């Protein structure tokens, strides 16, 4: 691990300002992802700004009938929150499908959104990875890429975003609230937060340097059922092979792209009266598997179909 | 030289079990230390002065040469004390050197050349004043290589397979003719992947020197003497110059049956720097830098009569080892003693690859081999329309079918029958896919388990002091199995003292030698030596008492002296053990005992047996499998400790679940490296993967195995467990995946091929 300096921010605005002042500064909250990566020297921050103790952990109703969730709230706190469980069960289910209890107790909402890919070639510094070392190539492209993306990948990167929580937030039309070093605030649709890899997979979000996520805002719950389903090799503490969040008529897929993948094609087909299976077939026409991950096409089709039925109360 | 007849005829305190400590579910002797984090594992031992920290750097090629090293930045980094490659590492004797001809291991030099023969081979080493400085400096070492194309494609190089050194196929009768003539046949091929041990405690060592000829080393290893001798040979000092300790070990599973460069480099650096040095593998380094269970391809052919009797069976196993190695995963051998059949063919083909070293991993041979044969038996039962339990009973041999020897004990049929009854096997519907529970298709499967039993030479000493405390000393190890605890039980039972009056000291090269932990020979071997020492101490104490004019037992028959509750007695005359010792031998009394295999032990086939029963749920939408219930019933001789033995067995069963469903490491052929390098990618079962799990041990005494009548359980629980899971999947959904592990992608493809 490289030496680094540390400060505890006094306010979100001060944190954002401090981040802009120091080249190589990173925010830290739970540290469940960042510290692991620092030990491997995949992350090499020169300065850590602790935002985990800022007063932005509250979960409160909004005047519009939605919910605002502070970025420093722990994953456990969100999943267990009565309003979340009652009105946004897909979010609670998604969070509980991720990590382990120990990780969820530490991990923050903001950190969960900004967690980095679990691609094995990203983690192995002896291998090429454009995300870790821009320009070095993609080890996964011709490698052991069973868990690679089927949507939105590029020749530069075929990794996936592995957050469960973000998939539910995408289906719920959540917005991400931020503050910039200049003190400006903005509200970004969650589905616009993460960038597809293109030729710059190391640039992962639309956030500008120093911009801090302060909260996630949910609109009022959608009309209709909600469900989250995740497929994984073992029953807990495993990244998914695929996941799906259903929130009313809205649908997002997980572990199929470098961002939570809003299945707009399937949504359109459903609204036009297609069956869930037909809708998923329409969505998956745009998929580009790479051989070892071909199975994700039928898997996603079957999983999402079952989840839509489940959300609609018709079981699997 | 002892004989089996002597063992059978001679009573001893373990057999008599007067205080009832043998078999009791006694809590772990070292449990409180472990659960409070105060058991000093090798890396946590406090050395006499502040240690330096060594970090190994692994090769980033699979085969080739190290052509250069830029060490300037690392040497200039804060706190750095040494940076080594093969160019400046201390000279060591060539690999395998035995300056002392009776050394149990030869030298294991580190950084001894520019040649790289596997990915991750340690090629550079940094020592600094703190671990953080050492890690940071290690990242600054720049190595250059002349890589060669690695030969790592096992399935593409099956044609290179040759007989393992000194082995030939074993054929009885005429397999091909018998198979052809059989009206019912199974002929299928299974594959198993590379598996990693993933011990909780990575390999780690701490060493310091007390003078130029005396090295103190703490490491994590299953066998003490080879570690001590190998290190002494490497360092070029007298064997007794190495004092090697391995007091607490966080899992071994065969992967710590040998030492690695952490030990060599810690000792070398401690000598060069004149201060203690610690070296540990990282989790990532464990995957390449230590041994693994090699992949296999197994072709199984079964030929049976319509009544289920096997006419012919064959398992042929292809497997791989390191380019300089010879280790063979003997996945075919166990079958030779399991089922009767007049025509049999078993053998192995070994492919040498530029992969890290293959080596033994829990239930070596059985774990992989039962994943084919015990599924093939299920497929045969299906073809016959016969219950899988009944098929195995029909093929129960009266004597060892390989060599005609009588079985010392064989309760396989009872394991099958009692397991079936306890598990509710009669509820299984033979036709697959008949039971639903919500989105889960539910199925039941079973498999047989077998594992050989061994007894090796060992010694032990017992001491009694003036407080009446018994101290057991033995160069044995406890890799989490319960060695400390069972030795304490044997001592307490033998000398008639409470468990609280027993001290166990093991894991030390200066204690009476024992072969260590491996092959499920540990408890029988170490325990039998302990029993011998305990009996010798009883006799010595009894003779002391009857020969002492001050003792109430004076003049009595030493053979008639009883030991109970810390009191020695002859009828109504008695005194406490501590009174006797305090009066007659205030400095204490120490005796040794030893065990050797019986001269006639080879007249019997001595095995351990079991039967696994498993209930799984399969989600046909996703191909996910979850184990709902699992029961193992085992017959493994007298059980010393119902709790630690059960833990061993259930642990082995959980390993079987992992091998069936999640565990495996894949080779990236471009690099010759393994893809999974941490426990987030190499998936062992988590708690949520294991439902209702139990292991039951049948009453058994195997007096032909050793004087205690016990056998081993460390490997047995793993043997057959994966096959029970695979068979349950078939019963749930009617498809078979013969390429382990049975992950959702593979099962989904099989389900879709069946129109599900």
PDB file of C-alpha atoms in Angstrom, chain B residues 149-252:
ATOM      1  CA  UNK B 149       5.063 -20.535 -24.615  1.00  0.00           C
ATOM      2  CA  UNK B 150       3.482 -22.326 -21.694  1.00  0.00           C
ATOM      3  CA  UNK B 151       2.206 -25.848 -22.190  1.00  0.00           C
ATOM      4  CA  UNK B 152      -0.850 -25.637 -19.958  1.00  0.00           C
ATOM      5  CA  UNK B 153      -3.775 -26.992 -21.960  1.00  0.00           C
ATOM      6  CA  UNK B 154      -4.602 -30.176 -20.062  1.00  0.00           C
ATOM      7  CA  UNK B 155      -7.549 -31.212 -22.208  1.00  0.00           C
ATOM      8  CA  UNK B 156      -5.574 -30.476 -25.360  1.00  0.00           C
ATOM      9  CA  UNK B 157      -2.608 -32.543 -24.205  1.00  0.00           C
ATOM     10  CA  UNK B 158      -4.308 -35.708 -22.952  1.00  0.00           C
ATOM     11  CA  UNK B 159      -2.415 -37.528 -25.673  1.00  0.00           C
ATOM     12  CA  UNK B 160       0.812 -36.792 -23.786  1.00  0.00           C
ATOM     13  CA  UNK B 161      -0.445 -38.792 -20.799  1.00  0.00           C
ATOM     14  CA  UNK B 162       1.896 -41.539 -19.651  1.00  0.00           C
ATOM     15  CA  UNK B 163       1.832 -44.077 -16.844  1.00  0.00           C
ATOM     16  CA  UNK B 164       2.829 -42.426 -13.570  1.00  0.00           C
ATOM     17  CA  UNK B 165       6.365 -43.398 -12.519  1.00  0.00           C
ATOM     18  CA  UNK B 166       6.491 -47.028 -11.445  1.00  0.00           C
ATOM     19  CA  UNK B 167       2.825 -47.673 -12.137  1.00  0.00           C
ATOM     20  CA  UNK B 168       0.952 -49.779 -14.613  1.00  0.00           C
ATOM     21  CA  UNK B 169      -2.737 -50.297 -15.243  1.00  0.00           C
ATOM     22  CA  UNK B 170      -4.269 -52.919 -12.989  1.00  0.00           C
ATOM     23  CA  UNK B 171      -6.408 -55.418 -14.822  1.00  0.00           C
ATOM     24  CA  UNK B 172      -8.217 -58.356 -13.283  1.00  0.00           C
ATOM     25  CA  UNK B 173      -9.950 -60.811 -15.606  1.00  0.00           C
ATOM     26  CA  UNK B 174     -10.651 -59.454 -19.070  1.00  0.00           C
ATOM     27  CA  UNK B 175     -12.291 -56.076 -18.796  1.00  0.00           C
ATOM     28  CA  UNK B 176     -13.053 -55.483 -22.474  1.00  0.00           C
ATOM     29  CA  UNK B 177     -14.645 -58.897 -22.914  1.00  0.00           C
ATOM     30  CA  UNK B 178     -16.587 -58.614 -19.694  1.00  0.00           C
ATOM     31  CA  UNK B 179     -17.817 -55.147 -20.545  1.00  0.00           C
ATOM     32  CA  UNK B 180     -18.885 -56.173 -24.059  1.00  0.00           C
ATOM     33  CA  UNK B 181     -20.771 -59.168 -22.734  1.00  0.00           C
ATOM     34  CA  UNK B 182     -22.696 -57.104 -20.189  1.00  0.00           C
ATOM     35  CA  UNK B 183     -26.348 -56.516 -21.046  1.00  0.00           C
ATOM     36  CA  UNK B 184     -26.453 -53.158 -19.219  1.00  0.00           C
ATOM     37  CA  UNK B 185     -23.649 -50.657 -19.707  1.00  0.00           C
ATOM     38  CA  UNK B 186     -22.595 -47.185 -18.654  1.00  0.00           C
ATOM     39  CA  UNK B 187     -19.752 -45.489 -20.514  1.00  0.00           C
ATOM     40  CA  UNK B 188     -19.316 -41.830 -19.670  1.00  0.00           C
ATOM     41  CA  UNK B 189     -16.592 -39.275 -19.104  1.00  0.00           C
ATOM     42  CA  UNK B 190     -16.344 -36.802 -16.251  1.00  0.00           C
ATOM     43  CA  UNK B 191     -14.040 -33.843 -15.738  1.00  0.00           C
ATOM     44  CA  UNK B 192     -12.987 -32.151 -12.526  1.00  0.00           C
ATOM     45  CA  UNK B 193     -11.129 -28.821 -12.370  1.00  0.00           C
ATOM     46  CA  UNK B 194      -8.062 -27.606 -10.536  1.00  0.00           C
ATOM     47  CA  UNK B 195      -9.000 -26.952  -6.930  1.00  0.00           C
ATOM     48  CA  UNK B 196      -7.216 -24.892  -4.322  1.00  0.00           C
ATOM     49  CA  UNK B 197      -7.001 -25.716  -0.618  1.00  0.00           C
ATOM     50  CA  UNK B 198      -7.895 -22.195   0.542  1.00  0.00           C
ATOM     51  CA  UNK B 199      -6.801 -22.741   4.122  1.00  0.00           C
ATOM     52  CA  UNK B 200      -7.970 -19.913   6.383  1.00  0.00           C
ATOM     53  CA  UNK B 201      -4.351 -19.362   7.413  1.00  0.00           C
ATOM     54  CA  UNK B 202      -2.069 -18.798   4.436  1.00  0.00           C
ATOM     55  CA  UNK B 203       1.387 -20.370   4.665  1.00  0.00           C
ATOM     56  CA  UNK B 204       3.564 -18.267   6.948  1.00  0.00           C
ATOM     57  CA  UNK B 205       6.890 -18.479   8.729  1.00  0.00           C
ATOM     58  CA  UNK B 206       8.948 -16.688  11.352  1.00  0.00           C
ATOM     59  CA  UNK B 207      12.621 -17.456  11.933  1.00  0.00           C
ATOM     60  CA  UNK B 208      15.523 -16.215  13.997  1.00  0.00           C
ATOM     61  CA  UNK B 209      18.969 -17.464  14.883  1.00  0.00           C
ATOM     62  CA  UNK B 210      20.605 -18.240  18.196  1.00  0.00           C
ATOM     63  CA  UNK B 211      24.215 -18.419  17.013  1.00  0.00           C
ATOM     64  CA  UNK B 212      25.555 -19.521  13.634  1.00  0.00           C
ATOM     65  CA  UNK B 213      24.355 -23.118  13.903  1.00  0.00           C
ATOM     66  CA  UNK B 214      20.980 -22.707  15.563  1.00  0.00           C
ATOM     67  CA  UNK B 215      17.860 -21.574  13.724  1.00  0.00           C
ATOM     68  CA  UNK B 216      14.506 -21.200  15.476  1.00  0.00           C
ATOM     69  CA  UNK B 217      11.629 -21.440  13.016  1.00  0.00           C
ATOM     70  CA  UNK B 218       7.880 -21.203  13.449  1.00  0.00           C
ATOM     71  CA  UNK B 219       5.869 -22.204  10.415  1.00  0.00           C
ATOM     72  CA  UNK B 220       2.521 -23.660   9.414  1.00  0.00           C
ATOM     73  CA  UNK B 221       3.093 -27.234   8.300  1.00  0.00           C
ATOM     74  CA  UNK B 222       1.401 -30.591   8.709  1.00  0.00           C
ATOM     75  CA  UNK B 223       4.555 -32.688   9.093  1.00  0.00           C
ATOM     76  CA  UNK B 224       7.260 -31.570  11.492  1.00  0.00           C
ATOM     77  CA  UNK B 225      10.285 -33.735  10.696  1.00  0.00           C
ATOM     78  CA  UNK B 226      10.425 -33.195   6.929  1.00  0.00           C
ATOM     79  CA  UNK B 227      10.053 -29.459   7.546  1.00  0.00           C
ATOM     80  CA  UNK B 228      12.894 -29.483  10.064  1.00  0.00           C
ATOM     81  CA  UNK B 229      15.181 -31.665   7.978  1.00  0.00           C
ATOM     82  CA  UNK B 230      14.408 -29.874   4.718  1.00  0.00           C
ATOM     83  CA  UNK B 231      15.185 -26.505   6.271  1.00  0.00           C
ATOM     84  CA  UNK B 232      18.427 -27.747   7.835  1.00  0.00           C
ATOM     85  CA  UNK B 233      19.528 -29.187   4.483  1.00  0.00           C
ATOM     86  CA  UNK B 234      18.663 -25.899   2.787  1.00  0.00           C
ATOM     87  CA  UNK B 235      20.586 -23.883   5.343  1.00  0.00           C
ATOM     88  CA  UNK B 236      23.499 -26.293   5.295  1.00  0.00           C
ATOM     89  CA  UNK B 237      23.491 -26.839   9.047  1.00  0.00           C
ATOM     90  CA  UNK B 238      23.109 -29.873  11.255  1.00  0.00           C
ATOM     91  CA  UNK B 239      19.553 -31.203  11.421  1.00  0.00           C
ATOM     92  CA  UNK B 240      19.379 -30.626  15.154  1.00  0.00           C
ATOM     93  CA  UNK B 241      20.419 -27.049  14.503  1.00  0.00           C
ATOM     94  CA  UNK B 242      16.885 -26.313  13.334  1.00  0.00           C
ATOM     95  CA  UNK B 243      14.269 -26.052  16.048  1.00  0.00           C
ATOM     96  CA  UNK B 244      11.031 -26.029  14.096  1.00  0.00           C
ATOM     97  CA  UNK B 245       7.660 -25.339  15.682  1.00  0.00           C
ATOM     98  CA  UNK B 246       4.167 -25.417  14.308  1.00  0.00           C
ATOM     99  CA  UNK B 247       1.926 -25.066  17.353  1.00  0.00           C
ATOM    100  CA  UNK B 248      -1.288 -23.879  15.737  1.00  0.00           C
ATOM    101  CA  UNK B 249      -2.257 -24.383  12.124  1.00  0.00           C
ATOM    102  CA  UNK B 250      -5.206 -22.713  10.436  1.00  0.00           C
ATOM    103  CA  UNK B 251      -6.058 -25.551   8.096  1.00  0.00           C
ATOM    104  CA  UNK B 252      -3.817 -27.794   6.054  1.00  0.00           C
TER     105      UNK B 252
END
